[in-house]
Amino acid sequence: MEQHGARPLTHGRVVLISSEIRTYYEFKLLQIMAKAHKETVKVVAYYRTSSAANVGPDKDSQRRQREAVQAHAKQVGFEIVEEFYDAAVSGADPVETRPGFSALLDRIEGNGIRVVLVEDASRLARSVLVQETAILVLKARNVRVLASNGDDLTETDDEMKVAMRQIGSAFAQLEKTRLVKKLRAARDRKRATGVKVEGRKSHAETRPEMISEAKRLRRRSPKTGKCRSLREIADELARKGYKAASGRPFSSSVVKAMVEAR
């Protein structure tokens, strides 16, 4: 029996096809059946944001991805039944370590969803190796990965499309690397001036009145010449409504940082 690329192999009345072509025809069959019964094809969406600074309801990353994916779904008649999101996950992180992607696989294996929508290939990963791994993982489950511009990321019969996708990913990774270096240089220049440029804001920045109160409580008593202990200051701050995020009084080490803050 001779094999000719990705074309079906025939032997008598038996037709043998590759897993890639089988997945493609299963997907097309879903569309045909859905149209015949006036139903929409049920799909899931996957989003990823690499930087924690871009995560949150007031940030643009997830909102932009969702709008692009939903617009494409509406255009082609897909119904998004669930969304999966990896927040603050680098595009170079392996897919098996991502909680959102793992939940996506669980959903696919549990209910027969056969289409995943993404904004573009870089949302799977910026690293070409990780991106192709993610696509192979989904293809192994007979799942199609579609971008919001209509590209089928799992279609590998077109070698030019694969090459262009990989080149695009390489440039996306290059641009990300250049941006990271540029931002690092800017932070280093700002840090050299003595300005804090990263990390969580301190209590002195977010609650300066609490710091002032902690320092006042730490002063020596004019009568006894003694200072309150750090635990006593924590309890007094709690009585005034200044507590840790857990709702309990601050620890002694946190109070110590407050009274020593400049």
PDB file of N, CA and C in Angstrom, residues 33-79:
ATOM      1  N   MET A  33     -24.061  19.269  10.465  1.00  0.00           N
ATOM      2  CA  MET A  33     -25.151  18.780  11.306  1.00  0.00           C
ATOM      3  C   MET A  33     -25.801  19.925  12.063  1.00  0.00           C
ATOM      4  N   ALA A  34     -24.975  20.853  12.527  1.00  0.00           N
ATOM      5  CA  ALA A  34     -25.524  21.987  13.270  1.00  0.00           C
ATOM      6  C   ALA A  34     -26.415  22.834  12.370  1.00  0.00           C
ATOM      7  N   LYS A  35     -25.981  23.047  11.123  1.00  0.00           N
ATOM      8  CA  LYS A  35     -26.790  23.833  10.196  1.00  0.00           C
ATOM      9  C   LYS A  35     -28.098  23.113   9.870  1.00  0.00           C
ATOM     10  N   ALA A  36     -28.020  21.793   9.699  1.00  0.00           N
ATOM     11  CA  ALA A  36     -29.208  21.016   9.355  1.00  0.00           C
ATOM     12  C   ALA A  36     -30.250  21.083  10.462  1.00  0.00           C
ATOM     13  N   HIS A  37     -29.802  21.128  11.695  1.00  0.00           N
ATOM     14  CA  HIS A  37     -30.710  21.186  12.834  1.00  0.00           C
ATOM     15  C   HIS A  37     -30.861  22.597  13.374  1.00  0.00           C
ATOM     16  N   LYS A  38     -30.316  23.557  12.621  1.00  0.00           N
ATOM     17  CA  LYS A  38     -30.379  24.967  13.011  1.00  0.00           C
ATOM     18  C   LYS A  38     -29.819  25.172  14.414  1.00  0.00           C
ATOM     19  N   GLU A  39     -28.702  24.514  14.675  1.00  0.00           N
ATOM     20  CA  GLU A  39     -28.021  24.649  15.952  1.00  0.00           C
ATOM     21  C   GLU A  39     -26.658  25.291  15.726  1.00  0.00           C
ATOM     22  N   THR A  40     -26.107  25.840  16.782  1.00  0.00           N
ATOM     23  CA  THR A  40     -24.766  26.410  16.693  1.00  0.00           C
ATOM     24  C   THR A  40     -23.743  25.393  17.186  1.00  0.00           C
ATOM     25  N   VAL A  41     -22.541  25.492  16.661  1.00  0.00           N
ATOM     26  CA  VAL A  41     -21.453  24.629  17.122  1.00  0.00           C
ATOM     27  C   VAL A  41     -20.962  25.164  18.465  1.00  0.00           C
ATOM     28  N   LYS A  42     -20.928  24.320  19.473  1.00  0.00           N
ATOM     29  CA  LYS A  42     -20.488  24.727  20.803  1.00  0.00           C
ATOM     30  C   LYS A  42     -18.970  24.692  20.864  1.00  0.00           C
ATOM     31  N   VAL A  43     -18.385  25.773  21.349  1.00  0.00           N
ATOM     32  CA  VAL A  43     -16.936  25.891  21.414  1.00  0.00           C
ATOM     33  C   VAL A  43     -16.545  26.467  22.774  1.00  0.00           C
ATOM     34  N   VAL A  44     -15.250  26.420  23.066  1.00  0.00           N
ATOM     35  CA  VAL A  44     -14.724  27.070  24.262  1.00  0.00           C
ATOM     36  C   VAL A  44     -13.666  28.080  23.829  1.00  0.00           C
ATOM     37  N   ALA A  45     -13.406  29.054  24.683  1.00  0.00           N
ATOM     38  CA  ALA A  45     -12.421  30.089  24.383  1.00  0.00           C
ATOM     39  C   ALA A  45     -11.275  30.015  25.375  1.00  0.00           C
ATOM     40  N   TYR A  46     -10.093  30.355  24.900  1.00  0.00           N
ATOM     41  CA  TYR A  46      -8.908  30.375  25.776  1.00  0.00           C
ATOM     42  C   TYR A  46      -8.228  31.731  25.659  1.00  0.00           C
ATOM     43  N   TYR A  47      -7.948  32.341  26.818  1.00  0.00           N
ATOM     44  CA  TYR A  47      -7.258  33.628  26.868  1.00  0.00           C
ATOM     45  C   TYR A  47      -6.012  33.482  27.745  1.00  0.00           C
ATOM     46  N   ARG A  48      -5.026  34.311  27.477  1.00  0.00           N
ATOM     47  CA  ARG A  48      -3.812  34.331  28.309  1.00  0.00           C
ATOM     48  C   ARG A  48      -3.250  35.742  28.359  1.00  0.00           C
ATOM     49  N   THR A  49      -2.880  36.158  29.563  1.00  0.00           N
ATOM     50  CA  THR A  49      -2.202  37.435  29.761  1.00  0.00           C
ATOM     51  C   THR A  49      -0.883  37.152  30.454  1.00  0.00           C
ATOM     52  N   SER A  50       0.216  37.628  29.882  1.00  0.00           N
ATOM     53  CA  SER A  50       1.532  37.256  30.398  1.00  0.00           C
ATOM     54  C   SER A  50       1.952  38.066  31.608  1.00  0.00           C
ATOM     55  N   SER A  51       1.587  39.342  31.658  1.00  0.00           N
ATOM     56  CA  SER A  51       2.062  40.207  32.740  1.00  0.00           C
ATOM     57  C   SER A  51       0.979  40.439  33.786  1.00  0.00           C
ATOM     58  N   ALA A  52       1.364  40.340  35.068  1.00  0.00           N
ATOM     59  CA  ALA A  52       0.412  40.601  36.146  1.00  0.00           C
ATOM     60  C   ALA A  52      -0.066  42.044  36.110  1.00  0.00           C
ATOM     61  N   ALA A  53       0.754  42.934  35.539  1.00  0.00           N
ATOM     62  CA  ALA A  53       0.374  44.342  35.458  1.00  0.00           C
ATOM     63  C   ALA A  53      -0.796  44.557  34.508  1.00  0.00           C
ATOM     64  N   ASN A  54      -1.050  43.587  33.620  1.00  0.00           N
ATOM     65  CA  ASN A  54      -2.148  43.707  32.658  1.00  0.00           C
ATOM     66  C   ASN A  54      -3.356  42.872  33.034  1.00  0.00           C
ATOM     67  N   VAL A  55      -3.386  42.397  34.281  1.00  0.00           N
ATOM     68  CA  VAL A  55      -4.499  41.581  34.754  1.00  0.00           C
ATOM     69  C   VAL A  55      -5.419  42.435  35.609  1.00  0.00           C
ATOM     70  N   GLY A  56      -6.721  42.328  35.369  1.00  0.00           N
ATOM     71  CA  GLY A  56      -7.684  43.077  36.169  1.00  0.00           C
ATOM     72  C   GLY A  56      -8.823  43.604  35.318  1.00  0.00           C
ATOM     73  N   PRO A  57      -9.961  43.908  35.946  1.00  0.00           N
ATOM     74  CA  PRO A  57     -11.132  44.381  35.191  1.00  0.00           C
ATOM     75  C   PRO A  57     -10.907  45.700  34.467  1.00  0.00           C
ATOM     76  N   ASP A  58      -9.936  46.493  34.943  1.00  0.00           N
ATOM     77  CA  ASP A  58      -9.677  47.784  34.304  1.00  0.00           C
ATOM     78  C   ASP A  58      -8.576  47.698  33.250  1.00  0.00           C
ATOM     79  N   LYS A  59      -8.076  46.481  32.983  1.00  0.00           N
ATOM     80  CA  LYS A  59      -6.999  46.307  32.013  1.00  0.00           C
ATOM     81  C   LYS A  59      -7.570  45.854  30.664  1.00  0.00           C
ATOM     82  N   ASP A  60      -6.767  45.993  29.628  1.00  0.00           N
ATOM     83  CA  ASP A  60      -7.265  45.791  28.271  1.00  0.00           C
ATOM     84  C   ASP A  60      -7.057  44.381  27.732  1.00  0.00           C
ATOM     85  N   SER A  61      -6.085  43.636  28.245  1.00  0.00           N
ATOM     86  CA  SER A  61      -5.672  42.389  27.606  1.00  0.00           C
ATOM     87  C   SER A  61      -6.809  41.378  27.462  1.00  0.00           C
ATOM     88  N   GLN A  62      -7.406  40.957  28.576  1.00  0.00           N
ATOM     89  CA  GLN A  62      -8.450  39.939  28.483  1.00  0.00           C
ATOM     90  C   GLN A  62      -9.682  40.482  27.758  1.00  0.00           C
ATOM     91  N   ARG A  63     -10.008  41.750  28.004  1.00  0.00           N
ATOM     92  CA  ARG A  63     -11.166  42.342  27.337  1.00  0.00           C
ATOM     93  C   ARG A  63     -10.975  42.352  25.818  1.00  0.00           C
ATOM     94  N   ARG A  64      -9.762  42.711  25.364  1.00  0.00           N
ATOM     95  CA  ARG A  64      -9.485  42.734  23.934  1.00  0.00           C
ATOM     96  C   ARG A  64      -9.587  41.344  23.326  1.00  0.00           C
ATOM     97  N   GLN A  65      -9.023  40.348  24.030  1.00  0.00           N
ATOM     98  CA  GLN A  65      -9.086  38.979  23.537  1.00  0.00           C
ATOM     99  C   GLN A  65     -10.522  38.484  23.451  1.00  0.00           C
ATOM    100  N   ARG A  66     -11.299  38.753  24.506  1.00  0.00           N
ATOM    101  CA  ARG A  66     -12.690  38.294  24.530  1.00  0.00           C
ATOM    102  C   ARG A  66     -13.503  38.930  23.400  1.00  0.00           C
ATOM    103  N   GLU A  67     -13.319  40.217  23.195  1.00  0.00           N
ATOM    104  CA  GLU A  67     -14.080  40.907  22.138  1.00  0.00           C
ATOM    105  C   GLU A  67     -13.757  40.335  20.766  1.00  0.00           C
ATOM    106  N   ALA A  68     -12.476  40.048  20.500  1.00  0.00           N
ATOM    107  CA  ALA A  68     -12.075  39.496  19.205  1.00  0.00           C
ATOM    108  C   ALA A  68     -12.650  38.098  19.008  1.00  0.00           C
ATOM    109  N   VAL A  69     -12.571  37.278  20.041  1.00  0.00           N
ATOM    110  CA  VAL A  69     -13.060  35.897  19.948  1.00  0.00           C
ATOM    111  C   VAL A  69     -14.581  35.872  19.817  1.00  0.00           C
ATOM    112  N   GLN A  70     -15.266  36.685  20.607  1.00  0.00           N
ATOM    113  CA  GLN A  70     -16.730  36.701  20.538  1.00  0.00           C
ATOM    114  C   GLN A  70     -17.223  37.223  19.188  1.00  0.00           C
ATOM    115  N   ALA A  71     -16.521  38.201  18.627  1.00  0.00           N
ATOM    116  CA  ALA A  71     -16.908  38.727  17.317  1.00  0.00           C
ATOM    117  C   ALA A  71     -16.787  37.644  16.244  1.00  0.00           C
ATOM    118  N   HIS A  72     -15.701  36.861  16.303  1.00  0.00           N
ATOM    119  CA  HIS A  72     -15.520  35.779  15.324  1.00  0.00           C
ATOM    120  C   HIS A  72     -16.572  34.691  15.521  1.00  0.00           C
ATOM    121  N   ALA A  73     -16.850  34.343  16.783  1.00  0.00           N
ATOM    122  CA  ALA A  73     -17.853  33.314  17.065  1.00  0.00           C
ATOM    123  C   ALA A  73     -19.217  33.730  16.516  1.00  0.00           C
ATOM    124  N   LYS A  74     -19.569  34.979  16.704  1.00  0.00           N
ATOM    125  CA  LYS A  74     -20.853  35.479  16.206  1.00  0.00           C
ATOM    126  C   LYS A  74     -20.895  35.446  14.683  1.00  0.00           C
ATOM    127  N   GLN A  75     -19.770  35.774  14.063  1.00  0.00           N
ATOM    128  CA  GLN A  75     -19.706  35.828  12.597  1.00  0.00           C
ATOM    129  C   GLN A  75     -19.910  34.462  11.958  1.00  0.00           C
ATOM    130  N   VAL A  76     -19.309  33.423  12.577  1.00  0.00           N
ATOM    131  CA  VAL A  76     -19.379  32.089  11.974  1.00  0.00           C
ATOM    132  C   VAL A  76     -20.454  31.206  12.596  1.00  0.00           C
ATOM    133  N   GLY A  77     -21.172  31.716  13.600  1.00  0.00           N
ATOM    134  CA  GLY A  77     -22.259  30.953  14.188  1.00  0.00           C
ATOM    135  C   GLY A  77     -21.851  29.974  15.269  1.00  0.00           C
ATOM    136  N   PHE A  78     -20.773  30.266  15.995  1.00  0.00           N
ATOM    137  CA  PHE A  78     -20.352  29.430  17.108  1.00  0.00           C
ATOM    138  C   PHE A  78     -20.990  29.924  18.409  1.00  0.00           C
ATOM    139  N   GLU A  79     -21.173  29.017  19.336  1.00  0.00           N
ATOM    140  CA  GLU A  79     -21.651  29.373  20.673  1.00  0.00           C
ATOM    141  C   GLU A  79     -20.545  29.078  21.687  1.00  0.00           C
TER     142      GLU A  79
END
